């Protein structure tokens, strides 16, 4: 992907998500899950903030879209690491949970590969309405889990919608809905 590196405020916020990922992963070993929830909440808020600033002030760039997509990948890495660290029984005692997370992640990476093959872009997801709903549901599930308790019904809703989102993305990518792909890069 050839894109000009532009350091504006939204791109700096996105880059901070990448820079802080190793530190947040390291912190999970030393802080309570409640403190982690607040850190994760701030981390997720920066994802909303960079997109809002970029769109509101016409500061969107291809470089920013690339940083944002890598930041989203870091969010998943942090979330699954913390979920496994703070709630190992969530994975170890349920084949259904492992199955749903595996399906979600497989579709997520297959879609990224399809986008790369078909459009020569590095992207881990499309910006659709369902993607935004999924972001809020999955973030809500994780924050609720770390602040209160693990609620399996919340998990099933959040990740089933995540799987539906990835299937929608697969449909859009495979059927060459170029206007969706172009819109994502032009407006992000």
PDB file of C-alpha atoms in Angstrom:
ATOM      1  CA  UNK A   1       0.000   0.000   0.000  1.00  0.00           C
ATOM      2  CA  UNK A   2       1.513   3.287  -1.001  1.00  0.00           C
ATOM      3  CA  UNK A   3       0.321   6.155   1.101  1.00  0.00           C
ATOM      4  CA  UNK A   4       1.875   9.394   2.146  1.00  0.00           C
ATOM      5  CA  UNK A   5       2.740   9.606   5.834  1.00  0.00           C
ATOM      6  CA  UNK A   6       0.902  12.564   7.311  1.00  0.00           C
ATOM      7  CA  UNK A   7       1.152  13.340  11.015  1.00  0.00           C
ATOM      8  CA  UNK A   8      -2.056  15.149  11.914  1.00  0.00           C
ATOM      9  CA  UNK A   9      -3.981  14.879  15.198  1.00  0.00           C
ATOM     10  CA  UNK A  10      -6.168  11.869  14.241  1.00  0.00           C
ATOM     11  CA  UNK A  11      -3.123   9.991  12.949  1.00  0.00           C
ATOM     12  CA  UNK A  12      -1.194  10.746  16.126  1.00  0.00           C
ATOM     13  CA  UNK A  13      -4.098   9.402  18.199  1.00  0.00           C
ATOM     14  CA  UNK A  14      -4.211   6.246  16.050  1.00  0.00           C
ATOM     15  CA  UNK A  15      -0.441   5.843  16.313  1.00  0.00           C
ATOM     16  CA  UNK A  16      -0.675   6.149  20.101  1.00  0.00           C
ATOM     17  CA  UNK A  17      -2.970   3.114  20.116  1.00  0.00           C
ATOM     18  CA  UNK A  18      -0.236   1.129  18.395  1.00  0.00           C
ATOM     19  CA  UNK A  19       2.483   2.501  20.648  1.00  0.00           C
ATOM     20  CA  UNK A  20       0.608   1.763  23.880  1.00  0.00           C
ATOM     21  CA  UNK A  21      -0.480  -1.774  22.942  1.00  0.00           C
ATOM     22  CA  UNK A  22       2.624  -3.573  24.323  1.00  0.00           C
ATOM     23  CA  UNK A  23       2.428  -1.510  27.531  1.00  0.00           C
ATOM     24  CA  UNK A  24      -1.268  -2.338  28.033  1.00  0.00           C
ATOM     25  CA  UNK A  25      -0.612  -6.026  27.392  1.00  0.00           C
ATOM     26  CA  UNK A  26       2.179  -5.904  29.979  1.00  0.00           C
ATOM     27  CA  UNK A  27      -0.023  -4.075  32.509  1.00  0.00           C
ATOM     28  CA  UNK A  28      -2.596  -6.863  32.577  1.00  0.00           C
ATOM     29  CA  UNK A  29      -0.160  -8.963  34.597  1.00  0.00           C
ATOM     30  CA  UNK A  30       0.006  -6.362  37.376  1.00  0.00           C
ATOM     31  CA  UNK A  31      -3.357  -4.620  37.643  1.00  0.00           C
ATOM     32  CA  UNK A  32      -6.849  -5.695  38.577  1.00  0.00           C
ATOM     33  CA  UNK A  33      -9.413  -6.327  35.885  1.00  0.00           C
ATOM     34  CA  UNK A  34     -11.315  -3.241  37.065  1.00  0.00           C
ATOM     35  CA  UNK A  35      -8.320  -0.972  36.402  1.00  0.00           C
ATOM     36  CA  UNK A  36      -7.814  -2.744  33.110  1.00  0.00           C
ATOM     37  CA  UNK A  37     -11.441  -1.963  32.181  1.00  0.00           C
ATOM     38  CA  UNK A  38     -10.813   1.758  32.574  1.00  0.00           C
ATOM     39  CA  UNK A  39      -7.621   1.602  30.529  1.00  0.00           C
ATOM     40  CA  UNK A  40      -9.413  -0.398  27.830  1.00  0.00           C
ATOM     41  CA  UNK A  41     -12.278   2.112  27.861  1.00  0.00           C
ATOM     42  CA  UNK A  42      -9.816   4.950  27.180  1.00  0.00           C
ATOM     43  CA  UNK A  43      -8.144   2.835  24.482  1.00  0.00           C
ATOM     44  CA  UNK A  44     -11.498   2.271  22.759  1.00  0.00           C
ATOM     45  CA  UNK A  45     -12.471   5.923  23.187  1.00  0.00           C
ATOM     46  CA  UNK A  46      -9.366   6.949  21.235  1.00  0.00           C
ATOM     47  CA  UNK A  47     -10.669   4.821  18.355  1.00  0.00           C
ATOM     48  CA  UNK A  48     -13.877   6.833  18.337  1.00  0.00           C
ATOM     49  CA  UNK A  49     -12.025  10.119  18.813  1.00  0.00           C
ATOM     50  CA  UNK A  50      -9.554   9.739  15.955  1.00  0.00           C
ATOM     51  CA  UNK A  51     -12.337   8.897  13.505  1.00  0.00           C
ATOM     52  CA  UNK A  52     -14.527  11.744  14.711  1.00  0.00           C
ATOM     53  CA  UNK A  53     -11.751  14.338  14.436  1.00  0.00           C
ATOM     54  CA  UNK A  54     -10.676  13.052  11.022  1.00  0.00           C
ATOM     55  CA  UNK A  55     -14.213  13.255   9.622  1.00  0.00           C
ATOM     56  CA  UNK A  56     -15.313  16.444  11.400  1.00  0.00           C
ATOM     57  CA  UNK A  57     -12.265  18.459  10.387  1.00  0.00           C
ATOM     58  CA  UNK A  58     -11.624  16.808   6.987  1.00  0.00           C
ATOM     59  CA  UNK A  59      -8.316  15.327   8.119  1.00  0.00           C
ATOM     60  CA  UNK A  60      -8.853  11.832   6.690  1.00  0.00           C
ATOM     61  CA  UNK A  61      -5.847  10.237   5.016  1.00  0.00           C
ATOM     62  CA  UNK A  62      -4.932   6.832   3.607  1.00  0.00           C
ATOM     63  CA  UNK A  63      -2.191   6.689   6.223  1.00  0.00           C
ATOM     64  CA  UNK A  64      -4.785   7.341   8.944  1.00  0.00           C
ATOM     65  CA  UNK A  65      -6.995   4.557   7.602  1.00  0.00           C
ATOM     66  CA  UNK A  66      -4.010   2.210   7.731  1.00  0.00           C
ATOM     67  CA  UNK A  67      -3.134   3.253  11.291  1.00  0.00           C
ATOM     68  CA  UNK A  68      -6.762   2.864  12.336  1.00  0.00           C
ATOM     69  CA  UNK A  69      -7.062  -0.622  10.897  1.00  0.00           C
ATOM     70  CA  UNK A  70      -3.875  -1.711  12.704  1.00  0.00           C
ATOM     71  CA  UNK A  71      -5.215  -0.077  15.873  1.00  0.00           C
ATOM     72  CA  UNK A  72      -8.385  -2.140  15.551  1.00  0.00           C
ATOM     73  CA  UNK A  73      -6.263  -5.260  15.300  1.00  0.00           C
ATOM     74  CA  UNK A  74      -4.435  -4.192  18.478  1.00  0.00           C
ATOM     75  CA  UNK A  75      -7.800  -3.731  20.220  1.00  0.00           C
ATOM     76  CA  UNK A  76      -8.698  -7.343  19.479  1.00  0.00           C
ATOM     77  CA  UNK A  77      -5.278  -8.531  20.596  1.00  0.00           C
ATOM     78  CA  UNK A  78      -5.593  -6.667  23.902  1.00  0.00           C
ATOM     79  CA  UNK A  79      -9.196  -7.790  24.418  1.00  0.00           C
ATOM     80  CA  UNK A  80      -8.545 -11.482  23.853  1.00  0.00           C
ATOM     81  CA  UNK A  81      -5.358 -11.402  25.904  1.00  0.00           C
ATOM     82  CA  UNK A  82      -7.175  -9.780  28.843  1.00  0.00           C
ATOM     83  CA  UNK A  83     -10.201 -12.054  28.509  1.00  0.00           C
ATOM     84  CA  UNK A  84      -7.959 -15.094  28.628  1.00  0.00           C
ATOM     85  CA  UNK A  85      -5.847 -13.683  31.478  1.00  0.00           C
ATOM     86  CA  UNK A  86      -8.705 -12.521  33.715  1.00  0.00           C
ATOM     87  CA  UNK A  87     -11.223 -15.233  32.753  1.00  0.00           C
ATOM     88  CA  UNK A  88      -9.297 -18.329  31.600  1.00  0.00           C
ATOM     89  CA  UNK A  89     -12.336 -20.514  32.296  1.00  0.00           C
ATOM     90  CA  UNK A  90     -14.151 -18.596  29.550  1.00  0.00           C
ATOM     91  CA  UNK A  91     -11.992 -20.418  26.990  1.00  0.00           C
ATOM     92  CA  UNK A  92     -10.884 -23.501  28.867  1.00  0.00           C
ATOM     93  CA  UNK A  93     -14.324 -24.716  29.937  1.00  0.00           C
ATOM     94  CA  UNK A  94     -16.410 -23.981  26.850  1.00  0.00           C
ATOM     95  CA  UNK A  95     -15.948 -25.400  23.388  1.00  0.00           C
ATOM     96  CA  UNK A  96     -18.791 -23.186  22.162  1.00  0.00           C
ATOM     97  CA  UNK A  97     -16.959 -20.015  23.241  1.00  0.00           C
ATOM     98  CA  UNK A  98     -13.766 -21.196  21.550  1.00  0.00           C
ATOM     99  CA  UNK A  99     -15.755 -22.072  18.427  1.00  0.00           C
ATOM    100  CA  UNK A 100     -17.478 -18.655  18.219  1.00  0.00           C
ATOM    101  CA  UNK A 101     -14.263 -16.715  18.807  1.00  0.00           C
ATOM    102  CA  UNK A 102     -12.439 -18.913  16.268  1.00  0.00           C
ATOM    103  CA  UNK A 103     -15.124 -18.376  13.611  1.00  0.00           C
ATOM    104  CA  UNK A 104     -15.092 -14.637  14.235  1.00  0.00           C
ATOM    105  CA  UNK A 105     -11.281 -14.389  14.023  1.00  0.00           C
ATOM    106  CA  UNK A 106     -11.083 -16.662  10.973  1.00  0.00           C
ATOM    107  CA  UNK A 107     -13.611 -14.530   9.087  1.00  0.00           C
ATOM    108  CA  UNK A 108     -11.852 -11.347  10.250  1.00  0.00           C
ATOM    109  CA  UNK A 109      -8.503 -12.465   8.818  1.00  0.00           C
ATOM    110  CA  UNK A 110     -10.004 -14.059   5.701  1.00  0.00           C
ATOM    111  CA  UNK A 111     -11.693 -10.738   4.908  1.00  0.00           C
ATOM    112  CA  UNK A 112      -8.413  -8.886   5.419  1.00  0.00           C
ATOM    113  CA  UNK A 113      -6.740 -11.311   3.009  1.00  0.00           C
ATOM    114  CA  UNK A 114      -9.552 -10.900   0.458  1.00  0.00           C
ATOM    115  CA  UNK A 115      -9.270  -7.113   0.615  1.00  0.00           C
ATOM    116  CA  UNK A 116      -5.529  -7.357   0.109  1.00  0.00           C
ATOM    117  CA  UNK A 117      -5.837  -9.775  -2.829  1.00  0.00           C
ATOM    118  CA  UNK A 118      -8.696  -7.963  -4.553  1.00  0.00           C
ATOM    119  CA  UNK A 119      -7.884  -4.320  -3.781  1.00  0.00           C
ATOM    120  CA  UNK A 120      -4.193  -4.293  -2.826  1.00  0.00           C
ATOM    121  CA  UNK A 121      -5.097  -2.585   0.464  1.00  0.00           C
ATOM    122  CA  UNK A 122      -4.190  -3.569   3.996  1.00  0.00           C
ATOM    123  CA  UNK A 123      -7.431  -3.398   5.923  1.00  0.00           C
ATOM    124  CA  UNK A 124      -8.924  -5.342   8.811  1.00  0.00           C
ATOM    125  CA  UNK A 125     -12.582  -4.538   8.267  1.00  0.00           C
ATOM    126  CA  UNK A 126     -14.947  -2.220   6.489  1.00  0.00           C
ATOM    127  CA  UNK A 127     -16.667   0.819   7.897  1.00  0.00           C
ATOM    128  CA  UNK A 128     -20.334  -0.145   7.789  1.00  0.00           C
ATOM    129  CA  UNK A 129     -23.235   0.573  10.126  1.00  0.00           C
ATOM    130  CA  UNK A 130     -23.100  -3.000  11.363  1.00  0.00           C
ATOM    131  CA  UNK A 131     -19.378  -2.525  12.112  1.00  0.00           C
ATOM    132  CA  UNK A 132     -20.176   0.411  14.374  1.00  0.00           C
ATOM    133  CA  UNK A 133     -22.920  -1.536  16.170  1.00  0.00           C
ATOM    134  CA  UNK A 134     -20.521  -4.446  16.588  1.00  0.00           C
ATOM    135  CA  UNK A 135     -17.785  -2.161  17.946  1.00  0.00           C
ATOM    136  CA  UNK A 136     -20.088  -0.792  20.654  1.00  0.00           C
ATOM    137  CA  UNK A 137     -21.515  -4.212  21.547  1.00  0.00           C
ATOM    138  CA  UNK A 138     -18.138  -5.933  21.778  1.00  0.00           C
ATOM    139  CA  UNK A 139     -16.553  -3.036  23.668  1.00  0.00           C
ATOM    140  CA  UNK A 140     -19.560  -2.950  26.000  1.00  0.00           C
ATOM    141  CA  UNK A 141     -19.303  -6.680  26.601  1.00  0.00           C
ATOM    142  CA  UNK A 142     -15.599  -6.435  27.431  1.00  0.00           C
ATOM    143  CA  UNK A 143     -15.902  -3.423  29.714  1.00  0.00           C
ATOM    144  CA  UNK A 144     -18.914  -4.959  31.477  1.00  0.00           C
ATOM    145  CA  UNK A 145     -16.977  -8.214  31.871  1.00  0.00           C
ATOM    146  CA  UNK A 146     -13.972  -6.507  33.426  1.00  0.00           C
ATOM    147  CA  UNK A 147     -15.983  -4.146  35.658  1.00  0.00           C
ATOM    148  CA  UNK A 148     -18.828  -6.448  36.711  1.00  0.00           C
ATOM    149  CA  UNK A 149     -18.897 -10.065  35.659  1.00  0.00           C
ATOM    150  CA  UNK A 150     -18.718 -12.322  32.662  1.00  0.00           C
ATOM    151  CA  UNK A 151     -22.171 -12.460  31.091  1.00  0.00           C
ATOM    152  CA  UNK A 152     -22.388 -15.223  28.489  1.00  0.00           C
ATOM    153  CA  UNK A 153     -25.614 -13.919  26.962  1.00  0.00           C
ATOM    154  CA  UNK A 154     -23.925 -10.572  26.310  1.00  0.00           C
ATOM    155  CA  UNK A 155     -20.979 -12.456  24.788  1.00  0.00           C
ATOM    156  CA  UNK A 156     -23.223 -14.518  22.491  1.00  0.00           C
ATOM    157  CA  UNK A 157     -25.074 -11.442  21.244  1.00  0.00           C
ATOM    158  CA  UNK A 158     -21.882  -9.402  20.718  1.00  0.00           C
ATOM    159  CA  UNK A 159     -19.964 -12.144  18.929  1.00  0.00           C
ATOM    160  CA  UNK A 160     -22.851 -13.500  16.867  1.00  0.00           C
ATOM    161  CA  UNK A 161     -23.382  -9.973  15.568  1.00  0.00           C
ATOM    162  CA  UNK A 162     -19.611  -9.834  15.000  1.00  0.00           C
ATOM    163  CA  UNK A 163     -19.822 -12.994  12.907  1.00  0.00           C
ATOM    164  CA  UNK A 164     -22.768 -11.555  10.951  1.00  0.00           C
ATOM    165  CA  UNK A 165     -20.718  -8.376  10.401  1.00  0.00           C
ATOM    166  CA  UNK A 166     -17.811 -10.392   9.024  1.00  0.00           C
ATOM    167  CA  UNK A 167     -20.179 -12.332   6.749  1.00  0.00           C
ATOM    168  CA  UNK A 168     -21.590  -9.003   5.521  1.00  0.00           C
ATOM    169  CA  UNK A 169     -18.036  -7.792   4.888  1.00  0.00           C
ATOM    170  CA  UNK A 170     -17.266 -11.024   2.998  1.00  0.00           C
ATOM    171  CA  UNK A 171     -20.315 -10.455   0.800  1.00  0.00           C
ATOM    172  CA  UNK A 172     -19.317  -6.856   0.081  1.00  0.00           C
ATOM    173  CA  UNK A 173     -15.718  -7.798  -0.712  1.00  0.00           C
ATOM    174  CA  UNK A 174     -16.478 -10.870  -2.831  1.00  0.00           C
ATOM    175  CA  UNK A 175     -19.218  -9.123  -4.794  1.00  0.00           C
ATOM    176  CA  UNK A 176     -16.810  -6.272  -5.491  1.00  0.00           C
ATOM    177  CA  UNK A 177     -18.859  -3.577  -3.892  1.00  0.00           C
ATOM    178  CA  UNK A 178     -16.061  -1.171  -4.754  1.00  0.00           C
ATOM    179  CA  UNK A 179     -18.035   1.848  -3.635  1.00  0.00           C
ATOM    180  CA  UNK A 180     -17.949   0.418  -0.086  1.00  0.00           C
ATOM    181  CA  UNK A 181     -14.190  -0.160  -0.246  1.00  0.00           C
ATOM    182  CA  UNK A 182     -13.542   3.240  -1.822  1.00  0.00           C
ATOM    183  CA  UNK A 183     -15.875   4.940   0.663  1.00  0.00           C
ATOM    184  CA  UNK A 184     -13.980   3.360   3.538  1.00  0.00           C
ATOM    185  CA  UNK A 185     -10.656   4.745   2.394  1.00  0.00           C
ATOM    186  CA  UNK A 186     -11.961   8.111   1.213  1.00  0.00           C
ATOM    187  CA  UNK A 187     -13.958   8.916   4.341  1.00  0.00           C
ATOM    188  CA  UNK A 188     -12.100   7.244   7.206  1.00  0.00           C
TER     189      UNK A 188
END
